[in-house]
Amino acid sequence: MSTDTNADATDEPTSNCGASSSDDTESSSTCGASSSDDDSTEQEVGATVDEFDADPGQLLAVGLGPGHPEGMTDRAKTALLEAEHIVGYTTYIDLIPDEITEAADELYDTPMCGEVSRTEEAIDRTLAGNDVAIVGSGDPNVYALAGLALEILESKGATASMVDFEVVPGVPAAQSCGARLGAPLVNDTVSISLSDHLVAMPEIESRLHAAAKEKFTIAIYNPWSRKRRENFQKCCEILLTHRDPDTPVGIVHGAGREDERVLLTELAELEALGEDEIVDMTTTIIVGNEETYVWDDRMVTPRGYETKYDY
């Protein structure tokens, strides 16, 4: 699914210049990327731009979309075919069609929460003269790595124009999941992630209050993990403070994948589903506004045409 995740931290294997890394392997870095057992937000970058002699290559942040080949844009497919190196989270690399990965000179993947190290790996490979694509599901600008890539480039002493950097957009989770539910997002919408790995929970709670008391439909990313069940429970509590218990809610698990599940429910029933397998880190939840309704198993949020036209 295109859940543009912002996952909880785990230990991260270090770089081996193109060798595909996995949960149970660890090797020393030879590409210039910093090696660290702790992939926290405090991690310092390794090599600076002055340590590379080559003319920099191209760096593309590529969104894979919903997680199946048909959901990838033609631009994304072309960009990946043209890239010499492809870097990404292991699960996302596995989503790329074989004809693309087989055409790449090198693949580099890390398990969950290697965001900083793999982004720096992609940048170091670019500074070494390679054309590199760093991939993610959904869109690179939605809870993803496009911004981190620019931040790390800056921290290495590079200028914005030194590297040919481009974002190749993909279909974000909210849109791909909204399409499964009908038409819930045709009016003003807010996206909020429940992961407190990078944003403190009090701040997330404040955002939930602000969005829920207005007429926004709300797309909830990263709703549940074993480590933070309380976040989901608090979210449901806040939503019920501002919205009626019978507010329509759409849940999409694994959109575009073999285990896809779609469920329409009401806000009053949402918290209980936190113990169900349908709600996890591959799930996106769409909470309707006060005008959203369900018609023939379709979730509908009026755009407002009915106030101006007869139909």
CSV table of C-alpha atoms in Angstrom, one decimal:
chain,number,residue,atom,x,y,z
A,1,MET,CA,0.0,0.0,0.0
A,2,SER,CA,1.0,3.6,-0.4
A,3,THR,CA,1.4,4.2,3.2
A,4,ASP,CA,4.1,6.9,3.3
A,5,THR,CA,5.3,5.7,6.6
A,6,ASN,CA,7.2,7.5,9.3
A,7,ALA,CA,8.1,4.4,11.2
A,8,ASP,CA,9.4,3.6,14.7
A,9,ALA,CA,13.2,3.4,15.0
A,10,THR,CA,15.1,0.2,14.8
A,11,ASP,CA,18.8,-0.6,14.4
A,12,GLU,CA,20.2,-0.2,10.9
A,13,PRO,CA,22.8,-2.2,9.0
A,14,THR,CA,25.6,-0.2,7.5
A,15,SER,CA,26.6,0.3,3.9
A,16,ASN,CA,28.5,-2.0,1.7
A,17,CYS,CA,28.5,0.0,-1.5
A,18,GLY,CA,25.6,-1.7,-3.4
A,19,ALA,CA,25.4,-5.0,-1.5
A,20,SER,CA,21.8,-5.5,-0.6
A,21,SER,CA,21.5,-5.4,3.2
A,22,SER,CA,18.9,-7.2,5.3
A,23,ASP,CA,17.7,-7.5,8.9
A,24,ASP,CA,20.4,-10.1,9.7
A,25,THR,CA,23.5,-8.7,7.9
A,26,GLU,CA,25.8,-5.9,8.9
A,27,SER,CA,28.8,-4.8,7.0
A,28,SER,CA,31.3,-1.9,7.0
A,29,SER,CA,30.8,1.2,4.9
A,30,THR,CA,33.0,1.9,1.9
A,31,CYS,CA,30.9,4.5,0.0
A,32,GLY,CA,31.4,7.4,2.3
A,33,ALA,CA,28.1,7.1,4.2
A,34,SER,CA,28.4,7.3,7.9
A,35,SER,CA,28.1,4.1,9.8
A,36,SER,CA,26.1,4.0,13.0
A,37,ASP,CA,24.3,1.5,15.2
A,38,ASP,CA,21.8,4.2,16.1
A,39,ASP,CA,19.8,5.6,13.2
A,40,SER,CA,18.2,8.3,15.3
A,41,THR,CA,17.4,11.9,14.3
A,42,GLU,CA,20.7,12.9,16.1
A,43,GLN,CA,22.9,10.9,13.7
A,44,GLU,CA,25.6,13.0,12.1
A,45,VAL,CA,26.4,12.7,8.4
A,46,GLY,CA,29.7,11.3,7.3
A,47,ALA,CA,31.6,12.5,4.2
A,48,THR,CA,31.3,16.1,3.2
A,49,VAL,CA,31.0,17.3,-0.4
A,50,ASP,CA,34.7,18.2,-0.4
A,51,GLU,CA,35.7,14.6,-0.1
A,52,PHE,CA,34.3,13.6,-3.5
A,53,ASP,CA,36.3,14.2,-6.7
A,54,ALA,CA,33.8,13.2,-9.3
A,55,ASP,CA,31.2,15.4,-11.0
A,56,PRO,CA,27.9,14.6,-9.1
A,57,GLY,CA,25.3,12.5,-10.8
A,58,GLN,CA,21.6,12.9,-10.7
A,59,LEU,CA,19.5,12.2,-7.6
A,60,LEU,CA,15.8,11.4,-8.0
A,61,ALA,CA,13.3,10.8,-5.1
A,62,VAL,CA,10.8,8.5,-6.8
A,63,GLY,CA,7.3,7.7,-5.5
A,64,LEU,CA,6.1,4.2,-6.3
A,65,GLY,CA,2.5,5.0,-5.7
A,66,PRO,CA,0.0,2.4,-4.2
A,67,GLY,CA,2.4,-0.6,-4.3
A,68,HIS,CA,1.6,-2.4,-7.5
A,69,PRO,CA,3.2,-1.8,-11.0
A,70,GLU,CA,-0.1,-0.5,-12.5
A,71,GLY,CA,-0.1,2.3,-9.9
A,72,MET,CA,3.3,3.6,-10.8
A,73,THR,CA,3.5,6.6,-13.1
A,74,ASP,CA,5.3,6.3,-16.5
A,75,ARG,CA,7.7,9.0,-15.3
A,76,ALA,CA,8.5,6.9,-12.2
A,77,LYS,CA,9.2,3.8,-14.3
A,78,THR,CA,11.3,5.7,-16.7
A,79,ALA,CA,13.3,7.4,-13.9
A,80,LEU,CA,14.0,4.0,-12.3
A,81,LEU,CA,15.1,2.4,-15.6
A,82,GLU,CA,17.5,5.3,-16.2
A,83,ALA,CA,19.0,5.2,-12.7
A,84,GLU,CA,22.3,3.4,-12.2
A,85,HIS,CA,21.7,2.8,-8.5
A,86,ILE,CA,18.3,2.3,-6.7
A,87,VAL,CA,18.2,2.8,-3.0
A,88,GLY,CA,15.3,2.2,-0.6
A,89,TYR,CA,13.6,0.4,2.3
A,90,THR,CA,13.6,-3.4,1.6
A,91,THR,CA,9.8,-3.7,1.3
A,92,TYR,CA,9.7,-0.8,-1.2
A,93,ILE,CA,12.5,-2.3,-3.3
A,94,ASP,CA,10.5,-5.6,-3.4
A,95,LEU,CA,7.5,-3.6,-4.9
A,96,ILE,CA,9.5,-2.6,-8.0
A,97,PRO,CA,9.0,-4.7,-11.1
A,98,ASP,CA,11.8,-7.2,-11.9
A,99,GLU,CA,12.5,-5.7,-15.3
A,100,ILE,CA,13.5,-2.5,-13.5
A,101,THR,CA,15.6,-3.9,-10.7
A,102,GLU,CA,17.4,-6.3,-13.1
A,103,ALA,CA,18.4,-3.3,-15.3
A,104,ALA,CA,20.0,-1.4,-12.4
A,105,ASP,CA,23.7,-1.6,-11.9
A,106,GLU,CA,23.3,-1.8,-8.1
A,107,LEU,CA,20.5,-2.1,-5.5
A,108,TYR,CA,20.9,-1.0,-1.9
A,109,ASP,CA,18.2,-1.6,0.7
A,110,THR,CA,17.8,-1.3,4.4
A,111,PRO,CA,15.2,-2.6,6.8
A,112,MET,CA,12.6,-0.4,8.5
A,113,CYS,CA,13.8,2.9,10.0
A,114,GLY,CA,17.1,3.2,8.1
A,115,GLU,CA,15.8,6.5,6.7
A,116,VAL,CA,18.8,8.6,7.5
A,117,SER,CA,21.5,6.1,6.6
A,118,ARG,CA,19.9,5.0,3.3
A,119,THR,CA,19.2,8.6,2.3
A,120,GLU,CA,22.8,9.5,3.0
A,121,GLU,CA,23.9,6.4,1.1
A,122,ALA,CA,21.9,7.6,-2.0
A,123,ILE,CA,23.5,11.1,-1.7
A,124,ASP,CA,27.0,9.7,-1.4
A,125,ARG,CA,26.6,7.5,-4.4
A,126,THR,CA,25.3,10.6,-6.3
A,127,LEU,CA,28.3,12.7,-5.2
A,128,ALA,CA,30.5,9.9,-6.3
A,129,GLY,CA,29.2,10.4,-9.9
A,130,ASN,CA,26.3,7.9,-10.1
A,131,ASP,CA,22.7,8.5,-11.2
A,132,VAL,CA,20.7,7.4,-8.2
A,133,ALA,CA,17.0,6.9,-7.4
A,134,ILE,CA,15.9,6.7,-3.8
A,135,VAL,CA,12.4,5.2,-3.7
A,136,GLY,CA,9.4,5.2,-1.4
A,137,SER,CA,5.8,4.2,-1.6
A,138,GLY,CA,3.2,6.8,-2.2
A,139,ASP,CA,4.7,10.2,-2.9
A,140,PRO,CA,8.2,11.4,-1.8
A,141,ASN,CA,6.7,14.6,-0.3
A,142,VAL,CA,4.2,12.9,2.0
A,143,TYR,CA,5.8,11.6,5.2
A,144,ALA,CA,8.8,10.6,3.1
A,145,LEU,CA,12.4,11.3,2.2
A,146,ALA,CA,12.4,14.2,-0.3
A,147,GLY,CA,12.9,16.8,2.4
A,148,LEU,CA,15.5,14.7,4.3
A,149,ALA,CA,17.6,14.4,1.1
A,150,LEU,CA,17.8,18.1,0.7
A,151,GLU,CA,18.6,18.6,4.4
A,152,ILE,CA,21.5,16.0,4.2
A,153,LEU,CA,22.8,17.6,1.0
A,154,GLU,CA,22.9,21.0,2.9
A,155,SER,CA,24.6,19.4,5.9
A,156,LYS,CA,27.3,18.0,3.6
A,157,GLY,CA,28.2,21.5,2.4
A,158,ALA,CA,26.5,21.1,-1.0
A,159,THR,CA,24.5,23.8,-2.7
A,160,ALA,CA,21.0,23.2,-4.0
A,161,SER,CA,22.2,23.4,-7.6
A,162,MET,CA,25.3,21.2,-7.2
A,163,VAL,CA,23.3,18.0,-7.6
A,164,ASP,CA,20.7,17.5,-10.2
A,165,PHE,CA,17.9,16.7,-7.8
A,166,GLU,CA,14.3,16.0,-8.8
A,167,VAL,CA,11.2,14.7,-7.1
A,168,VAL,CA,9.2,12.2,-9.2
A,169,PRO,CA,5.7,12.2,-7.6
A,170,GLY,CA,3.6,9.2,-7.0
A,171,VAL,CA,0.0,8.7,-5.9
A,172,PRO,CA,-0.2,9.3,-2.1
A,173,ALA,CA,-1.8,6.9,0.3
A,174,ALA,CA,-4.8,9.2,1.0
A,175,GLN,CA,-5.7,9.4,-2.7
A,176,SER,CA,-5.2,5.7,-3.5
A,177,CYS,CA,-7.2,4.7,-0.4
A,178,GLY,CA,-9.8,7.3,-1.0
A,179,ALA,CA,-10.3,5.8,-4.5
A,180,ARG,CA,-11.1,2.5,-2.9
A,181,LEU,CA,-13.7,4.0,-0.7
A,182,GLY,CA,-15.6,6.1,-3.3
A,183,ALA,CA,-15.3,9.9,-3.1
A,184,PRO,CA,-14.5,10.9,0.4
A,185,LEU,CA,-11.8,13.5,-0.3
A,186,VAL,CA,-13.4,15.9,-2.8
A,187,ASN,CA,-13.4,18.8,-0.4
A,188,ASP,CA,-10.8,20.2,2.0
A,189,THR,CA,-8.8,17.4,3.6
A,190,VAL,CA,-6.0,17.2,6.3
A,191,SER,CA,-3.5,14.4,6.6
A,192,ILE,CA,-2.2,13.5,10.1
A,193,SER,CA,0.3,10.8,11.0
A,194,LEU,CA,-0.1,9.1,14.4
A,195,SER,CA,3.6,8.1,14.5
A,196,ASP,CA,5.4,10.0,17.4
A,197,HIS,CA,8.8,8.9,16.3
A,198,LEU,CA,9.6,12.4,14.9
A,199,VAL,CA,6.7,14.5,16.2
A,200,ALA,CA,5.8,14.5,19.9
A,201,MET,CA,2.4,13.1,20.7
A,202,PRO,CA,1.1,16.4,22.4
A,203,GLU,CA,1.7,18.1,19.1
A,204,ILE,CA,-0.1,15.4,17.2
A,205,GLU,CA,-3.0,15.7,19.6
A,206,SER,CA,-3.1,19.5,19.1
A,207,ARG,CA,-3.3,18.9,15.3
A,208,LEU,CA,-6.1,16.4,15.7
A,209,HIS,CA,-8.2,18.8,17.8
A,210,ALA,CA,-7.6,21.6,15.3
A,211,ALA,CA,-8.6,19.4,12.3
A,212,ALA,CA,-11.5,17.6,13.9
A,213,LYS,CA,-13.3,20.7,15.0
A,214,GLU,CA,-13.4,22.1,11.5
A,215,LYS,CA,-15.1,20.6,8.4
A,216,PHE,CA,-12.0,18.8,7.1
A,217,THR,CA,-12.1,15.2,6.1
A,218,ILE,CA,-9.1,13.7,7.8
A,219,ALA,CA,-6.7,11.1,6.4
A,220,ILE,CA,-4.9,9.3,9.2
A,221,TYR,CA,-1.5,7.7,8.4
A,222,ASN,CA,0.5,5.3,10.5
A,223,PRO,CA,-2.5,4.6,12.8
A,224,TRP,CA,-1.3,1.7,14.8
A,225,SER,CA,1.7,-0.3,16.0
A,226,ARG,CA,2.3,-2.5,19.0
A,227,LYS,CA,4.6,0.1,20.6
A,228,ARG,CA,2.0,2.9,20.5
A,229,ARG,CA,-1.5,1.6,20.8
A,230,GLU,CA,-2.2,4.6,23.1
A,231,ASN,CA,-1.8,7.0,20.2
A,232,PHE,CA,-4.6,5.4,18.3
A,233,GLN,CA,-6.8,5.3,21.3
A,234,LYS,CA,-6.2,9.0,22.0
A,235,CYS,CA,-6.9,9.8,18.4
A,236,CYS,CA,-10.3,8.2,18.6
A,237,GLU,CA,-11.1,10.0,21.8
A,238,ILE,CA,-10.2,13.3,20.3
A,239,LEU,CA,-12.2,12.7,17.1
A,240,LEU,CA,-15.3,11.8,19.2
A,241,THR,CA,-14.9,15.0,21.2
A,242,HIS,CA,-15.6,17.0,18.0
A,243,ARG,CA,-17.6,14.7,15.7
A,244,ASP,CA,-20.8,12.6,15.9
A,245,PRO,CA,-20.4,8.9,16.7
A,246,ASP,CA,-22.1,8.0,13.5
A,247,THR,CA,-19.6,9.9,11.3
A,248,PRO,CA,-18.6,7.7,8.4
A,249,VAL,CA,-15.1,6.2,8.5
A,250,GLY,CA,-13.3,4.3,5.7
A,251,ILE,CA,-10.4,2.0,6.5
A,252,VAL,CA,-8.1,0.6,3.7
A,253,HIS,CA,-5.4,-1.9,4.6
A,254,GLY,CA,-2.8,-2.9,2.1
A,255,ALA,CA,-4.2,-0.9,-0.8
A,256,GLY,CA,-3.2,-2.4,-4.1
A,257,ARG,CA,-1.6,-5.5,-2.5
A,258,GLU,CA,-2.7,-9.1,-2.2
A,259,ASP,CA,-3.9,-8.6,1.4
A,260,GLU,CA,-6.0,-5.5,0.6
A,261,ARG,CA,-9.0,-5.1,2.9
A,262,VAL,CA,-11.6,-2.3,2.8
A,263,LEU,CA,-14.0,-1.5,5.5
A,264,LEU,CA,-16.7,1.2,6.0
A,265,THR,CA,-17.6,1.8,9.6
A,266,GLU,CA,-18.6,4.6,12.0
A,267,LEU,CA,-16.4,6.7,14.3
A,268,ALA,CA,-17.9,5.1,17.4
A,269,GLU,CA,-16.6,1.7,16.3
A,270,LEU,CA,-13.2,2.8,15.3
A,271,GLU,CA,-11.3,2.4,18.5
A,272,ALA,CA,-12.4,-1.3,18.8
A,273,LEU,CA,-10.8,-2.0,15.4
A,274,GLY,CA,-7.4,-1.1,16.8
A,275,GLU,CA,-7.2,-4.8,18.0
A,276,ASP,CA,-8.1,-6.0,14.5
A,277,GLU,CA,-5.6,-6.9,11.8
A,278,ILE,CA,-7.1,-4.4,9.4
A,279,VAL,CA,-5.5,-1.5,11.3
A,280,ASP,CA,-1.7,-1.4,11.2
A,281,MET,CA,1.1,0.5,9.6
A,282,THR,CA,-0.1,-0.4,6.1
A,283,THR,CA,-3.5,1.1,6.8
A,284,THR,CA,-4.9,4.5,6.0
A,285,ILE,CA,-8.0,5.7,7.7
A,286,ILE,CA,-10.4,8.3,6.2
A,287,VAL,CA,-12.6,10.1,8.7
A,288,GLY,CA,-15.5,11.9,7.1
A,289,ASN,CA,-16.7,15.4,8.0
A,290,GLU,CA,-20.2,16.3,9.2
A,291,GLU,CA,-21.5,16.2,5.6
A,292,THR,CA,-20.0,12.9,4.6
A,293,TYR,CA,-22.4,10.0,4.0
A,294,VAL,CA,-22.4,6.4,2.8
A,295,TRP,CA,-24.4,5.6,-0.3
A,296,ASP,CA,-24.5,2.1,-1.9
A,297,ASP,CA,-21.3,1.1,-0.1
A,298,ARG,CA,-19.5,4.3,-1.3
A,299,MET,CA,-18.2,7.0,1.0
A,300,VAL,CA,-19.3,10.4,-0.3
A,301,THR,CA,-18.2,13.9,0.8
A,302,PRO,CA,-20.2,16.6,-1.1
A,303,ARG,CA,-18.1,19.3,-2.8
A,304,GLY,CA,-20.9,21.9,-2.5
A,305,TYR,CA,-22.5,21.8,-5.9
A,306,GLU,CA,-25.9,21.0,-4.4
A,307,THR,CA,-25.9,24.5,-2.9
A,308,LYS,CA,-25.7,26.2,-6.3
A,309,TYR,CA,-27.2,23.7,-8.8
A,310,ASP,CA,-30.3,21.6,-9.1
A,311,TYR,CA,-29.6,18.0,-10.0
